[in-house]
CSV table of N, CA and C in Angstrom, one decimal:
chain,number,residue,atom,x,y,z
A,8,UNK,N,11.4,15.4,0.5
A,8,UNK,CA,10.0,15.0,0.2
A,8,UNK,C,9.8,13.5,0.6
A,9,UNK,N,8.8,13.2,1.4
A,9,UNK,CA,8.6,11.8,1.7
A,9,UNK,C,7.8,11.1,0.6
A,10,UNK,N,7.6,9.8,0.8
A,10,UNK,CA,7.0,9.0,-0.3
A,10,UNK,C,5.6,9.4,-0.6
A,11,UNK,N,4.8,9.7,0.5
A,11,UNK,CA,3.4,10.1,0.3
A,11,UNK,C,3.3,11.4,-0.5
A,12,UNK,N,4.2,12.3,-0.2
A,12,UNK,CA,4.2,13.6,-0.9
A,12,UNK,C,4.6,13.4,-2.4
A,13,UNK,N,5.5,12.4,-2.6
A,13,UNK,CA,5.9,12.1,-4.0
A,13,UNK,C,4.7,11.5,-4.8
A,14,UNK,N,4.0,10.6,-4.1
A,14,UNK,CA,2.8,10.0,-4.7
A,14,UNK,C,1.7,11.1,-5.0
A,15,UNK,N,1.5,12.0,-4.0
A,15,UNK,CA,0.5,13.1,-4.2
A,15,UNK,C,1.0,14.0,-5.4
A,16,UNK,N,2.2,14.3,-5.5
A,16,UNK,CA,2.7,15.1,-6.6
A,16,UNK,C,2.6,14.4,-7.9
A,17,UNK,N,2.9,13.1,-8.0
A,17,UNK,CA,2.7,12.3,-9.2
A,17,UNK,C,1.2,12.3,-9.6
A,18,UNK,N,0.3,12.1,-8.6
A,18,UNK,CA,-1.1,12.1,-8.9
A,18,UNK,C,-1.6,13.4,-9.5
A,19,UNK,N,-1.1,14.5,-8.9
A,19,UNK,CA,-1.5,15.8,-9.3
A,19,UNK,C,-1.0,16.1,-10.8
A,20,UNK,N,0.3,15.7,-11.0
A,20,UNK,CA,0.9,15.9,-12.3
A,20,UNK,C,0.2,15.1,-13.4
A,21,UNK,N,-0.2,13.9,-13.1
A,21,UNK,CA,-0.8,13.0,-14.1
A,21,UNK,C,-2.3,13.0,-14.2
A,22,UNK,N,-2.9,13.6,-13.1
A,22,UNK,CA,-4.4,13.6,-13.0
A,22,UNK,C,-5.0,12.3,-12.7
A,23,UNK,N,-4.1,11.3,-12.2
A,23,UNK,CA,-4.6,10.0,-11.8
A,23,UNK,C,-5.0,9.9,-10.4
A,24,UNK,N,-6.0,9.1,-10.1
A,24,UNK,CA,-6.4,8.8,-8.7
A,24,UNK,C,-5.5,7.7,-8.2
A,25,UNK,N,-4.8,7.9,-7.2
A,25,UNK,CA,-3.9,6.9,-6.7
A,25,UNK,C,-4.2,6.6,-5.2
A,26,UNK,N,-4.6,5.4,-4.9
A,26,UNK,CA,-5.0,5.0,-3.5
A,26,UNK,C,-3.8,4.6,-2.7
A,27,UNK,N,-3.8,5.0,-1.5
A,27,UNK,CA,-2.7,4.5,-0.5
A,27,UNK,C,-3.5,3.8,0.6
A,28,UNK,N,-2.7,2.9,1.3
A,28,UNK,CA,-3.3,2.2,2.5
A,28,UNK,C,-3.6,3.2,3.6
A,29,UNK,N,-4.7,3.0,4.3
A,29,UNK,CA,-5.0,3.8,5.4
A,29,UNK,C,-6.0,4.9,5.0
A,30,UNK,N,-6.6,5.5,6.0
A,30,UNK,CA,-7.5,6.6,5.8
A,30,UNK,C,-6.7,7.9,6.2
A,31,UNK,N,-7.3,9.0,6.2
A,31,UNK,CA,-6.6,10.3,6.5
A,31,UNK,C,-6.0,10.3,7.9
A,32,UNK,N,-6.5,9.6,8.8
A,32,UNK,CA,-5.9,9.6,10.2
A,32,UNK,C,-4.7,8.7,10.3
A,33,UNK,N,-4.6,7.7,9.5
A,33,UNK,CA,-3.4,6.8,9.6
A,33,UNK,C,-2.7,6.6,8.3
A,34,UNK,N,-2.8,7.6,7.4
A,34,UNK,CA,-2.2,7.5,6.1
A,34,UNK,C,-0.7,7.2,6.1
A,35,UNK,N,0.0,7.8,7.1
A,35,UNK,CA,1.4,7.6,7.2
A,35,UNK,C,1.9,6.3,7.8
A,36,UNK,N,0.9,5.5,8.3
A,36,UNK,CA,1.3,4.2,9.0
A,36,UNK,C,2.1,3.3,8.1
A,37,UNK,N,1.7,3.2,6.8
A,37,UNK,CA,2.4,2.2,5.9
A,37,UNK,C,3.4,2.8,5.0
A,38,UNK,N,3.7,4.1,5.2
A,38,UNK,CA,4.6,4.8,4.3
A,38,UNK,C,5.9,4.1,4.1
A,39,UNK,N,6.5,3.6,5.2
A,39,UNK,CA,7.8,2.9,5.1
A,39,UNK,C,7.8,1.7,4.2
A,40,UNK,N,6.6,1.1,4.0
A,40,UNK,CA,6.5,-0.1,3.2
A,40,UNK,C,6.3,0.2,1.7
A,41,UNK,N,6.1,1.5,1.3
A,41,UNK,CA,5.9,1.8,-0.1
A,41,UNK,C,7.3,1.6,-0.8
A,42,UNK,N,7.2,1.0,-2.0
A,42,UNK,CA,8.4,0.8,-2.8
A,42,UNK,C,8.3,1.5,-4.1
A,43,UNK,N,7.1,2.0,-4.5
A,43,UNK,CA,7.0,2.8,-5.7
A,43,UNK,C,5.6,2.8,-6.3
A,44,UNK,N,5.5,3.3,-7.5
A,44,UNK,CA,4.3,3.3,-8.2
A,44,UNK,C,4.4,2.3,-9.4
A,45,UNK,N,3.4,1.4,-9.4
A,45,UNK,CA,3.4,0.4,-10.5
A,45,UNK,C,2.5,0.8,-11.6
A,46,UNK,N,2.9,0.6,-12.8
A,46,UNK,CA,2.1,0.8,-14.0
A,46,UNK,C,1.8,-0.5,-14.6
A,47,UNK,N,0.5,-0.7,-14.9
A,47,UNK,CA,0.1,-2.0,-15.4
A,47,UNK,C,-0.7,-1.7,-16.7
A,48,UNK,N,-0.5,-2.6,-17.7
A,48,UNK,CA,-1.0,-2.4,-19.0
A,48,UNK,C,-2.6,-2.2,-18.9
A,49,UNK,N,-3.1,-1.2,-19.5
A,49,UNK,CA,-4.5,-0.9,-19.6
A,49,UNK,C,-5.2,-0.6,-18.3
A,50,UNK,N,-4.4,-0.3,-17.2
A,50,UNK,CA,-4.9,0.1,-15.9
A,50,UNK,C,-4.2,1.3,-15.4
A,51,UNK,N,-4.9,2.0,-14.4
A,51,UNK,CA,-4.3,3.1,-13.8
A,51,UNK,C,-3.1,2.7,-12.9
A,52,UNK,N,-2.2,3.7,-12.7
A,52,UNK,CA,-1.1,3.4,-11.8
A,52,UNK,C,-1.6,3.0,-10.4
A,53,UNK,N,-0.8,2.2,-9.7
A,53,UNK,CA,-1.1,1.8,-8.3
A,53,UNK,C,0.1,1.9,-7.4
A,54,UNK,N,-0.1,2.2,-6.2
A,54,UNK,CA,1.1,2.2,-5.2
A,54,UNK,C,1.5,0.7,-5.0
A,55,UNK,N,2.8,0.5,-5.0
A,55,UNK,CA,3.3,-0.8,-4.7
A,55,UNK,C,3.9,-0.8,-3.3
A,56,UNK,N,3.5,-1.8,-2.5
A,56,UNK,CA,4.0,-2.0,-1.2
A,56,UNK,C,4.8,-3.3,-1.0
A,57,UNK,N,5.8,-3.2,-0.2
A,57,UNK,CA,6.6,-4.4,0.2
A,57,UNK,C,5.7,-5.2,1.1
A,58,UNK,N,5.3,-6.4,0.7
A,58,UNK,CA,4.4,-7.3,1.4
A,58,UNK,C,4.9,-7.5,2.9
A,59,UNK,N,6.2,-7.9,3.0
A,59,UNK,CA,6.8,-8.2,4.3
A,59,UNK,C,6.9,-7.0,5.2
A,60,UNK,N,7.1,-5.8,4.7
A,60,UNK,CA,7.2,-4.6,5.5
A,60,UNK,C,5.8,-4.3,6.0
A,61,UNK,N,4.7,-4.5,5.3
A,61,UNK,CA,3.4,-4.3,5.7
A,61,UNK,C,3.1,-5.2,6.9
A,62,UNK,N,3.5,-6.5,6.8
A,62,UNK,CA,3.3,-7.4,7.9
A,62,UNK,C,4.1,-7.0,9.1
A,63,UNK,N,5.3,-6.5,8.9
A,63,UNK,CA,6.2,-6.1,10.0
A,63,UNK,C,5.5,-4.9,10.7
A,64,UNK,N,4.9,-4.0,10.0
A,64,UNK,CA,4.2,-2.8,10.6
A,64,UNK,C,3.0,-3.3,11.4
A,65,UNK,N,2.3,-4.3,10.9
A,65,UNK,CA,1.1,-4.8,11.6
A,65,UNK,C,1.5,-5.5,12.9
A,66,UNK,N,2.7,-6.1,12.9
A,66,UNK,CA,3.2,-6.9,14.1
A,66,UNK,C,3.5,-6.0,15.3
A,67,UNK,N,3.6,-4.7,15.0
A,67,UNK,CA,3.8,-3.8,16.2
A,67,UNK,C,2.6,-3.8,17.1
A,68,UNK,N,1.4,-4.1,16.6
A,68,UNK,CA,0.2,-4.1,17.4
A,68,UNK,C,-0.4,-5.5,17.6
A,69,UNK,N,0.1,-6.5,17.0
A,69,UNK,CA,-0.5,-7.9,17.1
A,69,UNK,C,0.6,-8.9,16.8
A,70,UNK,N,0.2,-10.2,17.1
A,70,UNK,CA,1.2,-11.3,16.8
A,70,UNK,C,1.4,-11.4,15.3
A,71,UNK,N,2.4,-12.1,14.9
A,71,UNK,CA,2.7,-12.4,13.5
A,71,UNK,C,1.5,-13.1,12.8
A,72,UNK,N,1.0,-14.1,13.5
A,72,UNK,CA,-0.1,-14.9,12.9
A,72,UNK,C,-1.4,-14.0,12.7
A,73,UNK,N,-1.7,-13.2,13.7
A,73,UNK,CA,-2.8,-12.2,13.6
A,73,UNK,C,-2.6,-11.2,12.5
A,74,UNK,N,-1.3,-10.7,12.4
A,74,UNK,CA,-1.0,-9.7,11.4
A,74,UNK,C,-1.2,-10.3,10.0
A,75,UNK,N,-0.7,-11.5,9.7
A,75,UNK,CA,-0.9,-12.2,8.4
A,75,UNK,C,-2.4,-12.3,8.1
A,76,UNK,N,-3.2,-12.8,9.1
A,76,UNK,CA,-4.6,-13.0,8.9
A,76,UNK,C,-5.3,-11.7,8.7
A,77,UNK,N,-5.0,-10.7,9.4
A,77,UNK,CA,-5.6,-9.3,9.2
A,77,UNK,C,-5.2,-8.8,7.8
A,78,UNK,N,-4.0,-8.9,7.4
A,78,UNK,CA,-3.5,-8.5,6.1
A,78,UNK,C,-4.2,-9.2,5.0
A,79,UNK,N,-4.3,-10.5,5.1
A,79,UNK,CA,-5.0,-11.2,4.0
A,79,UNK,C,-6.5,-11.0,3.9
A,80,UNK,N,-7.1,-10.8,5.0
A,80,UNK,CA,-8.6,-10.6,5.0
A,80,UNK,C,-9.0,-9.1,4.8
A,81,UNK,N,-8.3,-8.2,5.5
A,81,UNK,CA,-8.7,-6.8,5.5
A,81,UNK,C,-8.0,-5.9,4.5
A,82,UNK,N,-6.8,-6.3,4.1
A,82,UNK,CA,-6.1,-5.5,3.2
A,82,UNK,C,-6.0,-6.1,1.8
A,83,UNK,N,-5.5,-7.3,1.6
A,83,UNK,CA,-5.4,-7.9,0.3
A,83,UNK,C,-6.9,-8.2,-0.2
A,84,UNK,N,-7.7,-8.6,0.7
A,84,UNK,CA,-9.1,-8.9,0.3
A,84,UNK,C,-10.0,-7.8,0.0
A,85,UNK,N,-9.5,-6.5,0.2
A,85,UNK,CA,-10.3,-5.3,0.0
A,85,UNK,C,-10.1,-4.8,-1.4
A,86,UNK,N,-10.8,-5.3,-2.4
A,86,UNK,CA,-10.6,-4.8,-3.8
A,86,UNK,C,-11.3,-3.4,-3.9
A,87,UNK,N,-10.5,-2.4,-4.3
A,87,UNK,CA,-11.0,-1.0,-4.4
A,87,UNK,C,-10.9,-0.5,-5.9
A,88,UNK,N,-11.1,-1.4,-6.8
A,88,UNK,CA,-11.0,-1.1,-8.2
A,88,UNK,C,-9.6,-1.2,-8.8
A,89,UNK,N,-9.5,-0.7,-10.0
A,89,UNK,CA,-8.2,-0.9,-10.6
A,89,UNK,C,-7.0,-0.1,-10.0
A,90,UNK,N,-7.3,0.8,-9.1
A,90,UNK,CA,-6.2,1.5,-8.4
A,90,UNK,C,-5.9,0.8,-7.1
A,91,UNK,N,-6.4,-0.3,-6.8
A,91,UNK,CA,-6.1,-1.1,-5.6
A,91,UNK,C,-4.6,-1.2,-5.5
A,92,UNK,N,-4.0,-0.9,-4.3
A,92,UNK,CA,-2.5,-1.1,-4.2
A,92,UNK,C,-2.1,-2.5,-4.5
A,93,UNK,N,-0.8,-2.6,-4.9
A,93,UNK,CA,-0.2,-3.9,-5.1
A,93,UNK,C,0.7,-4.3,-4.0
A,94,UNK,N,0.9,-5.5,-3.7
A,94,UNK,CA,1.8,-6.0,-2.6
A,94,UNK,C,2.8,-7.0,-3.2
A,95,UNK,N,4.0,-6.6,-3.1
A,95,UNK,CA,5.1,-7.3,-3.8
A,95,UNK,C,6.0,-8.0,-2.7
A,96,UNK,N,6.3,-9.3,-2.9
A,96,UNK,CA,7.2,-10.0,-2.1
A,96,UNK,C,8.6,-9.8,-2.7
A,97,UNK,N,9.4,-8.9,-2.1
A,97,UNK,CA,10.7,-8.5,-2.7
A,97,UNK,C,11.6,-9.7,-2.5
A,98,UNK,N,12.3,-10.0,-3.6
A,98,UNK,CA,13.3,-11.2,-3.5
A,98,UNK,C,14.6,-10.7,-3.1
């Protein structure tokens, strides 16, 4: 079972709405960057992504600088409510 299937199963079991990056046509694009489901006090669970892996995925189609700019403006800057995905810089 891949990570997206695990997230879908978790959402079904818990009845939670869990957002992932991408729409239906490119939902799998960021799957390799998923590191888990984060639980935050008083909020719904959210998908947690490896920040650097998301950038790495974006650099397949653009320069590193453009990838960082795109990520910060279009992904991190897109608040989707309390289920907005989290981006973690793994140490």
